[in-house]
Amino acid sequence: MNVRGLADELGIWLRIAAGVESCCAAPQGEQLLDNLAAIPVVSSRASRRLGCYVFCGDEPVCIRLQFAQEPENLRQTFLHEIAHACDHLSQHGGSRRVAHGNSWRQWALALGIDTATTGRSVAIVALHQQRRKLVAICLACGAEIYRVRRLNRNNRYIHSSCGGVLKTR
Ligand SMILES: [Zn+2]
Ligand SMILES: [Zn+2]
């Protein structure tokens, strides 16, 4: 699936096209829209992030999305990553951009999404933290190890930063 396919499925392609038109004049805007449409969308199972835009140099690679989201949330996340893609595609050869800087905000506004990214990431971090448990304590330095998955109690684990034995819980 690519951006165009998912945007059609979610019924937001016209909204995206209108946003790009309003930000970028005709020839560049059309080119940008074509490039955007072709970016692959891949499913991500990361619990820390609901989505991300991946690129390599000037080239877009893909948009990763966690599909286990409420539909409205998925639309918002998708548009958020599309704003990153537009920001990247419209600045070929530009210097390193700030992830949620002014140019990203302009794209986000054109696409009609919330620019308060901090609220969004707080929710994601909370989701991830909820899933982490205290799994071991280092008997040498007392460090507490938190993970999403428990350790196997039958194994012996060594604390990598001090070499002490970890007591699993
Ligand atoms: Zn972002
Ligand atoms: Zn230790």
CSV table of C-alpha atoms and ligand atoms in Angstrom, one decimal:
chain,number,residue,atom,x,y,z
A,1,MET,CA,0.0,0.0,0.0
A,2,ASN,CA,1.1,3.6,-0.7
A,3,VAL,CA,0.1,7.0,0.6
A,4,ARG,CA,-2.5,7.4,-2.1
A,5,GLY,CA,-4.1,4.0,-1.4
A,6,LEU,CA,-4.5,4.6,2.3
A,7,ALA,CA,-5.6,8.2,1.8
A,8,ASP,CA,-8.3,7.0,-0.5
A,9,GLU,CA,-9.3,4.3,2.0
A,10,LEU,CA,-9.6,6.9,4.8
A,11,GLY,CA,-11.3,9.4,2.5
A,12,ILE,CA,-8.8,12.1,2.9
A,13,TRP,CA,-6.9,12.3,-0.4
A,14,LEU,CA,-8.8,15.5,-1.6
A,15,ARG,CA,-8.0,17.1,1.7
A,16,ILE,CA,-4.3,16.3,1.2
A,17,ALA,CA,-4.3,17.5,-2.4
A,18,ALA,CA,-6.0,20.8,-1.3
A,19,GLY,CA,-3.4,21.2,1.5
A,20,VAL,CA,-0.5,20.7,-0.9
A,21,GLU,CA,-2.0,23.1,-3.5
A,22,SER,CA,-2.4,25.8,-0.8
A,23,CYS,CA,1.2,25.5,0.3
A,24,CYS,CA,3.0,24.9,-3.0
A,25,ALA,CA,2.3,26.6,-6.4
A,26,ALA,CA,1.3,24.5,-9.5
A,27,PRO,CA,4.3,22.7,-11.1
A,28,GLN,CA,6.1,22.0,-7.8
A,29,GLY,CA,2.9,21.2,-6.0
A,30,GLU,CA,1.8,18.7,-8.6
A,31,GLN,CA,5.3,17.1,-8.6
A,32,LEU,CA,5.2,16.9,-4.8
A,33,LEU,CA,1.7,15.4,-4.8
A,34,ASP,CA,2.9,12.7,-7.2
A,35,ASN,CA,6.0,11.9,-5.1
A,36,LEU,CA,3.9,11.9,-1.9
A,37,ALA,CA,1.2,9.5,-3.4
A,38,ALA,CA,3.9,6.9,-4.2
A,39,ILE,CA,5.5,6.7,-0.8
A,40,PRO,CA,4.9,3.2,0.7
A,41,VAL,CA,3.0,2.8,3.9
A,42,VAL,CA,4.1,0.0,6.1
A,43,SER,CA,2.6,-1.4,9.3
A,44,SER,CA,4.6,-0.9,12.5
A,45,ARG,CA,4.1,-2.6,15.8
A,46,ALA,CA,6.3,-0.2,17.9
A,47,SER,CA,4.4,0.8,21.0
A,48,ARG,CA,6.5,3.9,21.6
A,49,ARG,CA,5.4,5.7,18.4
A,50,LEU,CA,2.1,5.6,16.5
A,51,GLY,CA,3.8,6.6,13.3
A,52,CYS,CA,7.0,7.9,11.6
A,53,TYR,CA,8.2,9.2,8.3
A,54,VAL,CA,11.4,7.5,7.1
A,55,PHE,CA,13.7,9.1,4.6
A,56,CYS,CA,17.3,8.6,3.4
A,57,GLY,CA,19.0,11.8,2.2
A,58,ASP,CA,16.6,13.5,-0.3
A,59,GLU,CA,14.7,10.3,-0.9
A,60,PRO,CA,11.5,9.3,1.0
A,61,VAL,CA,11.6,5.7,2.2
A,62,CYS,CA,8.2,5.0,3.8
A,63,ILE,CA,5.6,6.0,6.3
A,64,ARG,CA,5.3,3.6,9.2
A,65,LEU,CA,2.0,3.5,11.0
A,66,GLN,CA,0.7,1.5,13.9
A,67,PHE,CA,-2.7,0.4,12.6
A,68,ALA,CA,-4.0,-0.6,16.0
A,69,GLN,CA,-5.5,2.9,16.6
A,70,GLU,CA,-8.9,4.4,16.7
A,71,PRO,CA,-9.9,5.5,13.1
A,72,GLU,CA,-9.8,9.2,13.9
A,73,ASN,CA,-6.5,8.8,15.7
A,74,LEU,CA,-5.1,6.9,12.7
A,75,ARG,CA,-6.2,9.7,10.3
A,76,GLN,CA,-4.5,12.3,12.5
A,77,THR,CA,-1.3,10.2,12.8
A,78,PHE,CA,-1.2,9.6,9.1
A,79,LEU,CA,-1.7,13.3,8.3
A,80,HIS,CA,1.0,14.2,10.9
A,81,GLU,CA,3.5,12.0,9.0
A,82,ILE,CA,2.3,13.3,5.7
A,83,ALA,CA,3.2,16.8,7.0
A,84,HIS,CA,6.7,15.5,7.7
A,85,ALA,CA,6.9,14.0,4.2
A,86,CYS,CA,5.7,17.3,2.5
A,87,ASP,CA,8.2,19.2,4.6
A,88,HIS,CA,11.0,16.9,3.5
A,89,LEU,CA,9.9,16.7,-0.2
A,90,SER,CA,9.6,20.5,-0.5
A,91,GLN,CA,13.1,21.2,0.9
A,92,HIS,CA,15.4,19.3,-1.4
A,93,GLY,CA,19.0,20.1,-0.6
A,94,GLY,CA,18.0,22.1,2.4
A,95,SER,CA,19.9,22.0,5.6
A,96,ARG,CA,18.9,19.7,8.4
A,97,ARG,CA,15.3,20.5,9.4
A,98,VAL,CA,13.8,20.8,12.8
A,99,ALA,CA,11.3,17.9,13.1
A,100,HIS,CA,8.4,20.1,14.2
A,101,GLY,CA,9.8,23.5,13.2
A,102,ASN,CA,8.1,26.3,11.4
A,103,SER,CA,8.0,24.7,8.0
A,104,TRP,CA,6.4,21.5,9.4
A,105,ARG,CA,3.8,23.6,11.2
A,106,GLN,CA,2.9,25.3,8.0
A,107,TRP,CA,2.2,22.0,6.4
A,108,ALA,CA,0.3,20.7,9.4
A,109,LEU,CA,-1.9,23.8,9.3
A,110,ALA,CA,-2.5,23.4,5.5
A,111,LEU,CA,-3.5,19.8,6.2
A,112,GLY,CA,-5.8,20.9,9.0
A,113,ILE,CA,-4.2,19.0,11.9
A,114,ASP,CA,-3.4,19.8,15.4
A,115,THR,CA,0.2,21.1,15.8
A,116,ALA,CA,0.4,20.3,19.5
A,117,THR,CA,2.7,17.4,19.0
A,118,THR,CA,3.8,17.3,22.7
A,119,GLY,CA,0.3,16.2,23.9
A,120,ARG,CA,0.3,13.5,21.4
A,121,SER,CA,3.7,12.1,22.3
A,122,VAL,CA,2.9,12.3,26.0
A,123,ALA,CA,0.0,9.9,25.3
A,124,ILE,CA,2.3,7.5,23.4
A,125,VAL,CA,5.0,7.6,26.1
A,126,ALA,CA,2.3,6.9,28.7
A,127,LEU,CA,1.0,3.9,26.6
A,128,HIS,CA,4.5,2.5,26.5
A,129,GLN,CA,5.3,3.1,30.2
A,130,GLN,CA,2.1,1.3,31.1
A,131,ARG,CA,3.4,-1.8,29.4
A,132,ARG,CA,6.7,-1.7,31.1
A,133,LYS,CA,7.2,-3.6,34.4
A,134,LEU,CA,10.1,-3.9,36.9
A,135,VAL,CA,11.7,-7.2,35.8
A,136,ALA,CA,15.0,-7.3,37.7
A,137,ILE,CA,17.1,-5.6,40.3
A,138,CYS,CA,20.9,-5.6,40.1
A,139,LEU,CA,22.3,-7.2,43.3
A,140,ALA,CA,25.6,-5.2,42.9
A,141,CYS,CA,24.5,-1.7,42.1
A,142,GLY,CA,20.8,-1.8,42.9
A,143,ALA,CA,19.8,-0.6,39.4
A,144,GLU,CA,16.2,-1.4,38.5
A,145,ILE,CA,15.5,-2.9,35.0
A,146,TYR,CA,12.2,-2.1,33.4
A,147,ARG,CA,11.0,-3.9,30.3
A,148,VAL,CA,7.8,-4.6,28.4
A,149,ARG,CA,8.5,-8.3,28.6
A,150,ARG,CA,9.5,-10.2,31.6
A,151,LEU,CA,12.9,-12.0,31.8
A,152,ASN,CA,13.1,-15.8,32.0
A,153,ARG,CA,13.5,-16.6,35.7
A,154,ASN,CA,15.5,-19.7,34.9
A,155,ASN,CA,18.2,-17.8,33.2
A,156,ARG,CA,21.1,-16.0,34.8
A,157,TYR,CA,21.4,-12.3,33.7
A,158,ILE,CA,24.3,-10.0,34.2
A,159,HIS,CA,23.9,-6.2,34.5
A,160,SER,CA,25.7,-5.0,31.4
A,161,SER,CA,26.8,-1.6,32.9
A,162,CYS,CA,28.3,-3.0,36.1
A,163,GLY,CA,28.8,-6.7,35.7
A,164,GLY,CA,26.6,-7.5,38.8
A,165,VAL,CA,24.1,-10.4,38.9
A,166,LEU,CA,20.5,-9.4,38.2
A,167,LYS,CA,17.8,-10.8,40.5
A,168,THR,CA,14.7,-11.4,38.2
A,169,ARG,CA,11.2,-10.8,39.5
B,1,ZN,ZN,6.3,14.4,14.1
B,2,ZN,ZN,24.5,-3.2,38.4
